[in-house]
Each structure stands twice: as C-alpha cells, then as structure tokens.
Short mmCIF file of C-alpha atoms in Angstrom, two decimals:
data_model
loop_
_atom_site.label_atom_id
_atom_site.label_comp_id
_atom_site.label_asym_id
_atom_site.label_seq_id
_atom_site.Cartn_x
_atom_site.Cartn_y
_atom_site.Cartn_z
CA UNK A 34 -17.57 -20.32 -14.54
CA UNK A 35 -16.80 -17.83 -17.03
CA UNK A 36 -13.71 -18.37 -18.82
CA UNK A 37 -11.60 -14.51 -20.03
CA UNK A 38 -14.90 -13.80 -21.51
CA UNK A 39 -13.65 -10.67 -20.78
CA UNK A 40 -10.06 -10.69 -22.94
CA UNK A 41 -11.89 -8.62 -26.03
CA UNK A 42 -13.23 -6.06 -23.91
CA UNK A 43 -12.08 -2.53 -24.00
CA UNK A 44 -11.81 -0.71 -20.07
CA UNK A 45 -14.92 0.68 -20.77
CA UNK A 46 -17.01 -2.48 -21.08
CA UNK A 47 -14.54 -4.45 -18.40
CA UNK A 48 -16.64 -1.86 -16.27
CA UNK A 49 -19.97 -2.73 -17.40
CA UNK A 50 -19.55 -6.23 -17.04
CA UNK A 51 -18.19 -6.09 -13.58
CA UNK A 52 -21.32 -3.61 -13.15
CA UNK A 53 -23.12 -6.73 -14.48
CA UNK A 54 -22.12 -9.29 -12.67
CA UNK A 55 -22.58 -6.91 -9.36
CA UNK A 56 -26.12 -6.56 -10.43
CA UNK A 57 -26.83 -10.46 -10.91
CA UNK A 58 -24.93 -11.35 -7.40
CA UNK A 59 -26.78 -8.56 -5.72
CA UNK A 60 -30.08 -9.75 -7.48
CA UNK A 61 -30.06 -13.62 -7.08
CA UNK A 62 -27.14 -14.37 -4.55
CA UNK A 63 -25.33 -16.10 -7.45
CA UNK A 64 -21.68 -16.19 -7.07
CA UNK A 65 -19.36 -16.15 -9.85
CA UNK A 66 -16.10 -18.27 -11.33
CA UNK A 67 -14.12 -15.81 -13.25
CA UNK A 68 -10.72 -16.59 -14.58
CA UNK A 69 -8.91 -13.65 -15.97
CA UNK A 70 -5.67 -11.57 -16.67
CA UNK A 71 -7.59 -8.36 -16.51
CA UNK A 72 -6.36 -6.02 -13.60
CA UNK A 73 -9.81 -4.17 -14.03
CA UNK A 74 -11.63 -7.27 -13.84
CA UNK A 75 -9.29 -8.18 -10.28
CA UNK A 76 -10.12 -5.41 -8.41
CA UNK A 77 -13.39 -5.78 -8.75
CA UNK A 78 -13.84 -9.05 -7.47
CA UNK A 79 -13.84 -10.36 -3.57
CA UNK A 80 -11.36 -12.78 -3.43
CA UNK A 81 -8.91 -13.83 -5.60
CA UNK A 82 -6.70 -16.69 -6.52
CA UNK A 83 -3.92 -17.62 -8.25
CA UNK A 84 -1.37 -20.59 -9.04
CA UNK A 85 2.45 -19.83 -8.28
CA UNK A 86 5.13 -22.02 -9.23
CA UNK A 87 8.21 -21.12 -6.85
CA UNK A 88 9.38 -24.22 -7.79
CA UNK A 89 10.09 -26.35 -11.14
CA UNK A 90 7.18 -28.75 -11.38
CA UNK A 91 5.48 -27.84 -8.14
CA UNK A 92 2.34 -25.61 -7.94
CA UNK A 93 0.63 -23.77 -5.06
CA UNK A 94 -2.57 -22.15 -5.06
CA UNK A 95 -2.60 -18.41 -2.96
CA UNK A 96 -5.43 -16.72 -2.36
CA UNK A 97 -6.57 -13.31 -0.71
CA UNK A 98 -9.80 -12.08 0.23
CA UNK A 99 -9.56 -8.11 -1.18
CA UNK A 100 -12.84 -7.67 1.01
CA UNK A 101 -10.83 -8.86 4.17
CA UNK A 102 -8.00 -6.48 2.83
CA UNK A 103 -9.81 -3.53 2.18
CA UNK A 104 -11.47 -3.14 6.00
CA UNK A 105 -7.52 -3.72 6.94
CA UNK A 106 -6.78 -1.04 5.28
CA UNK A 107 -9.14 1.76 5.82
#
C-alpha cells in the first residue's frame, strides 16, 4: 500500500514512478495499493476505485477497470 507518496512529486517524476512501479509489477508480479489524487498517477493504473457519497452519511465504493475500458474503446 503506498499512501500519496506521490503528492510532492512534480509531472515529471509522477512519470518515473509510474515507470517504476511498471518495472517492479512487470519484474516480480507484485501488484500495487496506491491511493492518490494525482490524475497522472490514475491513468496509469489498471483499475481504479473510489468512494462516492450521493447521499449524507452513506458511502459507496465504484470502481472501473481502465484496462477493460481501453479495449472498449479502441
């Protein structure tokens, strides 16, 4: 789980650590927690998901797999 460890990061080094974290999954299969706010970071990933609150008090969890989305798309 890696927690915003990329909220300091300029665009430039968002890159290189998604370019990291490719490199370790492709390496050793590991797969990857990350909670952010970084749109860079996002579209990087394969799925993502996030908490909603249409209502007062009551949470939902959404998620979409971008893979899934992208071979919809093209």
């Amino acid at each position: 789980v890696l927690d915003e460890v990329d909220a300091p990061l300029d665009d430039a080094n968002v890159v290189r650590f998604c370019d990291l974290l490719d490199e370790m999954t492709r390496r050793t299969e590991t797969r990857f927690l990350i909670i952010t706010h970084n749109a860079l970071t996002m579209a990087r990933m394969d799925r993502l998901f996030g908490v909603t609150m249409a209502e007062q008090g009551v949470s939902q969890l959404v998620s979409v797999d971008l893979k899934g989305a992208e071979s919809l798309v093209a």
